[in-house]
Amino acid sequence: MTDHPPRQDDAPPRPAAPLRGSRALSTLISGAVLIGMALGFGWLFRAATVPLPVAAVTPVSVAGFPGNGSNPLLVDAAWLAERLTQPDGSENLVVLDLSDPRRYEAEHVPGAIHGWWQDTMSADAHVYGRRIQRPGGPFGYQELFRSLGVDSGSTVVVYDDDANRYAARLVWLLRFSGIERAMVLDGGLAAWKGAGQPVSDNPAQAPDAATVEATPRDEWVITTTELQERTDDPALLLLDTRSPAEATDDLNGTIRVGMIPGAVRIPWNETVRDASGLLRPPDELAARLRAAGVTPEKEVVVYGRFGVESGQPWLVLTLLGYDKVRVYDEGWASWAAIERLPVEPLPAEFTVPPGTPIAHLSFLAAARNDRWAVRTDRLAAG
């Protein structure tokens, strides 16, 4: 019997080639689904990370600060509201909101211009957080002030959503640069709302402003070199203002943990009532400083982790009448990174086992800024 090749009908069927139109349609549908998923996830992420509305707090009087004279450093909601309603605009008033951009989009003081606090820092400094040092150019402070609608004749009121730390820094920078009428809104938007004042979600444009011809007050700043030479000077007092969480932060193992030898510690968060940044009463603040040996006749140098964190303690001291306050603008991060410079251990209350969550330290020290509660950083071993 002769074998015959299988009949064609017995061969396995060849898969039919897909239609080009169907393939294109499938690709379009898949792409649309992916885009929709991406947009959906993006919307969900944005919705989940949008800051909550600012909770109103009851404003308090800013009277009683001996350094808060006719050209105030600190104003309250009533002071600002009165000037915002003046029709002639004779004060050349500029209100700056340094909050999270999304929070600004949702609510701000009517007419407030949004600024970004990191723009106050030098883009080419050897350490993070130093002030802008060059006057001209695209990254100079003259351009920054002009972009915010600020010139030498402006009255500038600043607030933020981080206990007014960065508002105080910008006020310091403005006054350092010769713009005399710069001040912090005590309690920020929270106190503004607590005073029953309206908010807006309409972004404001910065007014035209002339270029500021600034004469920086270099004596307001101390360098690492000078500080190293004067750490044993009895006329100089070092004030370490880092919060407990900040004091134990080794910046991912890049710097040592400790403090500058001889420094007195008063964490900045102990000078405010709550997360709004409302300052504690002047008599309470003055007593706290005196108890730590921080007295007005001394030359007081304040420092935080970074220079940008020094504005708030400068504000407190100046409001209390201290007239020899200087900022260590390079900050602890710079000092601690230079191995040849001495470092003193932190006080006993900061001595904890390696691996302890920094958030726990915040609670142990009764830290009042609720942002710290979500920190999960851990101390490096050793």
XYZ file of C-alpha atoms in Angstrom:
382
model
C 0.000 0.000 0.000
C 1.450 3.289 -1.015
C 1.615 6.138 1.463
C 0.012 9.278 0.262
C 0.788 12.756 1.556
C -1.883 14.122 3.813
C -4.652 15.956 2.157
C -4.563 19.724 2.408
C -7.752 19.680 4.416
C -6.012 17.558 7.122
C -3.255 20.177 7.676
C -3.643 22.368 10.732
C -5.357 25.554 9.770
C -3.108 28.575 9.244
C -3.979 31.432 11.559
C -5.743 34.138 9.741
C -3.753 37.350 9.373
C -5.320 40.087 11.503
C -6.931 42.862 9.662
C -4.822 46.023 9.593
C -7.805 48.100 10.608
C -8.508 45.907 13.618
C -4.856 46.081 14.729
C -4.877 49.859 14.513
C -8.154 50.031 16.418
C -6.771 47.716 19.109
C -3.660 49.888 19.432
C -5.767 53.009 19.749
C -7.972 51.434 22.396
C -4.959 50.173 24.373
C -3.318 53.581 24.167
C -6.489 55.309 25.270
C -6.824 52.932 28.218
C -3.212 53.551 29.265
C -3.616 57.309 28.946
C -6.848 57.151 30.909
C -5.191 55.104 33.621
C -2.270 57.522 33.778
C -4.597 60.491 33.999
C -6.701 58.720 36.574
C -3.722 57.820 38.716
C -2.371 61.331 38.295
C -5.680 62.799 39.418
C -5.825 60.439 42.388
C -2.233 61.273 43.353
C -2.899 64.982 43.076
C -6.118 64.656 45.068
C -4.332 62.654 47.748
C -1.455 65.122 48.084
C -3.296 68.437 47.877
C -2.754 70.216 51.206
C -5.753 70.454 53.476
C -7.318 73.895 53.940
C -5.592 76.011 56.545
C -7.336 75.698 59.894
C -8.237 79.053 61.412
C -6.639 80.079 64.701
C -7.522 82.943 66.992
C -5.133 85.834 66.345
C -3.245 87.340 69.267
C -1.925 90.806 69.969
C 1.520 91.655 68.634
C 1.881 94.433 71.213
C 4.518 94.154 73.896
C 7.511 93.353 71.739
C 10.050 96.108 72.487
C 11.623 95.828 69.044
C 8.326 96.192 67.181
C 8.172 99.950 66.741
C 6.708 102.325 64.184
C 8.321 100.291 61.412
C 7.079 96.908 62.625
C 8.638 93.524 62.000
C 5.459 91.719 63.033
C 1.874 92.675 62.182
C -1.497 91.091 62.842
C -4.520 90.460 60.632
C -6.282 93.656 61.733
C -3.276 95.782 60.755
C -3.111 94.192 57.306
C -6.883 94.276 56.712
C -7.001 97.997 57.470
C -4.298 98.737 54.913
C -5.742 96.477 52.240
C -8.950 98.510 52.350
C -7.227 101.866 51.893
C -8.237 103.091 48.434
C -5.205 105.239 47.687
C -2.593 102.502 48.025
C -0.271 105.077 49.529
C 1.819 102.463 51.330
C 2.775 100.649 48.108
C 1.672 97.473 49.886
C 2.814 94.081 48.596
C 1.546 90.896 50.280
C 3.592 87.760 49.595
C 2.388 84.195 50.166
C 5.242 81.654 50.295
C 2.976 78.643 50.848
C 2.726 75.436 48.848
C 1.585 76.525 45.345
C -1.469 74.255 45.503
C -2.525 75.750 48.807
C -2.082 79.229 47.363
C -4.269 78.245 44.403
C -7.001 77.173 46.819
C -6.924 80.099 49.248
C -4.818 83.098 50.124
C -5.096 86.640 51.410
C -6.866 88.603 48.633
C -4.284 90.236 46.394
C -1.375 88.198 47.759
C 1.330 87.318 45.243
C 2.779 83.848 45.333
C 6.504 83.424 45.823
C 8.620 80.326 46.232
C 10.767 80.393 49.367
C 13.587 78.412 47.756
C 14.143 81.305 45.374
C 15.679 83.160 48.326
C 18.609 80.721 48.312
C 21.791 80.923 46.281
C 21.800 78.614 43.270
C 25.586 78.275 43.221
C 26.587 78.205 46.904
C 28.744 75.348 48.181
C 26.086 74.483 50.749
C 22.285 74.314 50.592
C 20.240 77.124 52.074
C 22.550 80.135 51.839
C 21.102 83.490 50.872
C 21.315 84.868 47.354
C 24.648 86.665 47.294
C 24.870 88.273 43.884
C 22.783 91.396 43.250
C 22.348 91.251 39.467
C 21.709 88.570 36.874
C 18.852 86.088 36.472
C 19.486 84.524 39.896
C 20.306 87.704 41.801
C 18.204 89.222 44.556
C 17.429 92.314 42.475
C 15.621 90.137 39.939
C 13.904 88.158 42.714
C 12.531 91.298 44.348
C 11.459 92.766 41.012
C 9.647 89.527 40.077
C 7.697 89.794 43.337
C 6.732 93.401 42.683
C 8.997 94.713 45.441
C 11.192 97.778 45.262
C 12.788 100.150 47.752
C 9.510 101.990 48.380
C 7.402 98.897 49.071
C 5.747 97.858 52.306
C 6.029 94.066 52.225
C 3.968 91.673 54.368
C 4.972 88.002 54.145
C 3.479 84.734 55.388
C 3.768 81.018 54.600
C 2.237 77.679 55.595
C 5.245 76.412 57.561
C 4.970 78.331 60.848
C 6.288 81.453 59.079
C 9.862 80.152 59.034
C 10.427 81.079 55.417
C 8.412 84.271 55.662
C 10.812 85.379 58.398
C 13.759 84.437 56.204
C 12.495 86.559 53.320
C 11.843 89.486 55.669
C 15.411 89.103 56.928
C 16.724 89.036 53.348
C 14.695 92.108 52.384
C 15.932 94.105 55.363
C 19.455 92.768 54.906
C 19.272 94.164 51.362
C 18.048 97.591 52.500
C 14.279 97.247 52.009
C 13.254 98.573 55.410
C 9.488 98.062 55.447
C 9.301 94.272 55.431
C 7.300 92.374 58.049
C 5.783 89.003 58.949
C 2.032 88.398 59.292
C 1.783 86.732 62.711
C -0.030 83.409 62.386
C -0.179 83.687 58.602
C -3.329 82.681 56.759
C -4.585 80.739 59.795
C -4.763 83.888 61.930
C -6.130 85.876 58.976
C -9.026 83.408 58.704
C -9.410 83.338 62.478
C -9.960 87.090 62.397
C -12.909 86.555 60.048
C -11.138 87.984 57.022
C -11.967 86.770 53.505
C -9.764 84.561 51.351
C -9.401 84.371 47.585
C -8.495 81.733 45.015
C -7.708 84.272 42.296
C -3.958 84.432 41.609
C -2.541 87.948 41.744
C 0.052 89.389 39.404
C 3.079 91.190 40.763
C 3.011 94.935 40.089
C 5.760 96.589 38.114
C 8.722 97.372 40.328
C 11.935 99.283 39.905
C 15.293 97.588 40.326
C 16.430 97.689 43.943
C 19.779 99.355 44.433
C 20.639 97.429 47.569
C 23.475 97.886 50.018
C 23.729 94.562 51.856
C 24.340 94.654 55.592
C 27.234 92.234 55.678
C 27.626 92.717 59.424
C 24.358 90.774 59.867
C 26.140 87.597 58.725
C 29.037 85.640 60.199
C 31.219 83.281 58.159
C 32.596 79.899 59.151
C 36.100 81.354 59.343
C 35.116 84.149 61.719
C 32.948 81.850 63.796
C 35.779 79.366 64.195
C 38.062 82.165 65.403
C 35.516 83.434 67.930
C 34.004 80.326 69.504
C 35.896 81.156 72.741
C 34.960 84.853 72.699
C 32.888 85.592 75.854
C 31.172 88.506 74.082
C 29.712 86.152 71.478
C 26.911 83.694 72.202
C 25.958 80.898 69.836
C 22.276 79.974 69.705
C 21.428 76.579 68.206
C 17.793 76.820 67.092
C 17.298 73.406 65.480
C 14.272 71.366 66.460
C 14.921 67.932 68.021
C 14.281 66.233 64.675
C 16.608 68.630 62.865
C 19.358 68.328 65.480
C 19.526 64.556 65.049
C 19.340 64.617 61.247
C 22.618 63.468 59.681
C 21.401 64.247 56.139
C 21.602 60.614 55.061
C 24.986 60.084 56.653
C 26.690 63.044 54.995
C 27.334 65.109 58.139
C 28.113 64.530 61.803
C 25.463 64.782 64.519
C 26.146 67.220 67.334
C 26.386 70.963 67.870
C 28.924 73.765 67.637
C 30.947 73.813 70.873
C 29.619 76.229 73.469
C 26.256 76.768 71.789
C 23.065 77.259 73.794
C 20.044 75.321 72.545
C 16.589 76.843 72.214
C 14.653 74.961 69.495
C 12.823 77.366 67.217
C 9.553 75.419 67.587
C 9.483 76.320 71.286
C 9.021 79.986 70.359
C 5.693 79.473 68.543
C 2.255 78.550 69.884
C 1.255 76.160 67.115
C 1.786 75.229 63.472
C 0.431 78.614 62.336
C 3.595 80.279 63.623
C 1.853 82.575 66.106
C 4.639 83.727 68.381
C 4.491 83.079 72.088
C 3.994 86.093 74.406
C 6.991 88.434 74.557
C 7.455 88.114 78.324
C 7.511 84.319 78.035
C 10.054 84.427 75.207
C 12.248 86.924 77.049
C 12.229 84.778 80.202
C 13.148 81.673 78.201
C 16.120 83.456 76.647
C 17.317 84.939 79.937
C 17.128 81.545 81.628
C 19.444 80.166 78.938
C 21.891 83.043 79.355
C 20.928 84.730 76.082
C 20.990 88.392 77.099
C 20.694 91.550 74.957
C 24.197 92.885 75.622
C 25.756 89.868 73.905
C 26.456 89.447 70.228
C 24.132 86.552 69.418
C 24.785 84.273 66.456
C 21.827 82.100 65.434
C 22.086 78.962 63.360
C 19.895 76.123 62.109
C 20.627 73.158 59.894
C 20.771 75.547 56.948
C 20.947 79.292 56.622
C 17.406 79.438 55.301
C 16.174 78.245 58.711
C 17.716 81.155 60.633
C 15.125 83.817 59.844
C 12.604 82.867 62.519
C 15.019 83.035 65.498
C 16.448 86.281 64.099
C 12.896 87.644 64.046
C 12.202 86.629 67.659
C 15.424 88.125 69.007
C 15.048 91.360 67.065
C 11.436 91.737 68.221
C 12.654 91.384 71.807
C 15.091 94.257 71.353
C 18.310 92.354 70.717
C 20.293 94.613 68.393
C 23.447 92.525 67.852
C 21.979 89.482 66.154
C 23.925 87.779 63.381
C 23.067 84.818 61.188
C 25.428 81.931 60.506
C 24.256 81.649 56.936
C 26.269 78.538 56.071
C 24.468 76.679 58.838
C 25.168 73.553 60.830
C 25.309 71.454 57.638
C 28.407 73.342 56.523
C 30.147 73.258 59.911
C 29.439 69.553 60.494
C 30.709 68.571 57.050
C 34.182 70.042 57.695
C 35.998 67.300 59.599
C 38.646 69.581 61.093
C 36.024 71.680 62.911
C 35.111 70.595 66.452
C 31.688 69.164 67.261
C 30.140 68.898 70.709
C 27.736 66.043 71.554
C 24.074 66.885 71.822
C 22.593 67.160 75.321
C 21.540 63.941 77.051
C 17.897 64.256 76.029
C 18.972 63.696 72.410
C 21.035 60.575 73.133
C 18.965 57.688 71.782
C 19.716 54.216 70.438
C 20.643 53.981 66.733
C 17.597 53.239 64.595
C 15.167 55.269 66.689
C 12.604 56.969 64.414
C 13.144 60.708 64.346
C 9.376 61.189 64.620
C 9.558 59.708 68.124
C 12.130 62.291 69.107
C 9.748 65.004 68.018
C 7.014 63.718 70.282
C 9.369 63.236 73.235
C 10.413 66.849 72.915
C 6.788 68.026 72.575
C 7.452 69.377 69.091
C 4.507 71.454 67.959
C 4.869 71.330 64.198
C 2.547 68.591 62.951
C 4.645 68.073 59.809
C 7.249 66.233 61.850
C 4.784 63.526 62.827
C 5.112 61.928 59.384
C 8.914 61.740 59.427
C 10.181 58.163 59.359
C 13.919 58.824 59.032
C 16.084 56.791 61.363
C 19.331 57.689 63.043
C 22.419 56.136 61.518
C 24.093 53.431 63.554
C 27.220 54.364 65.470
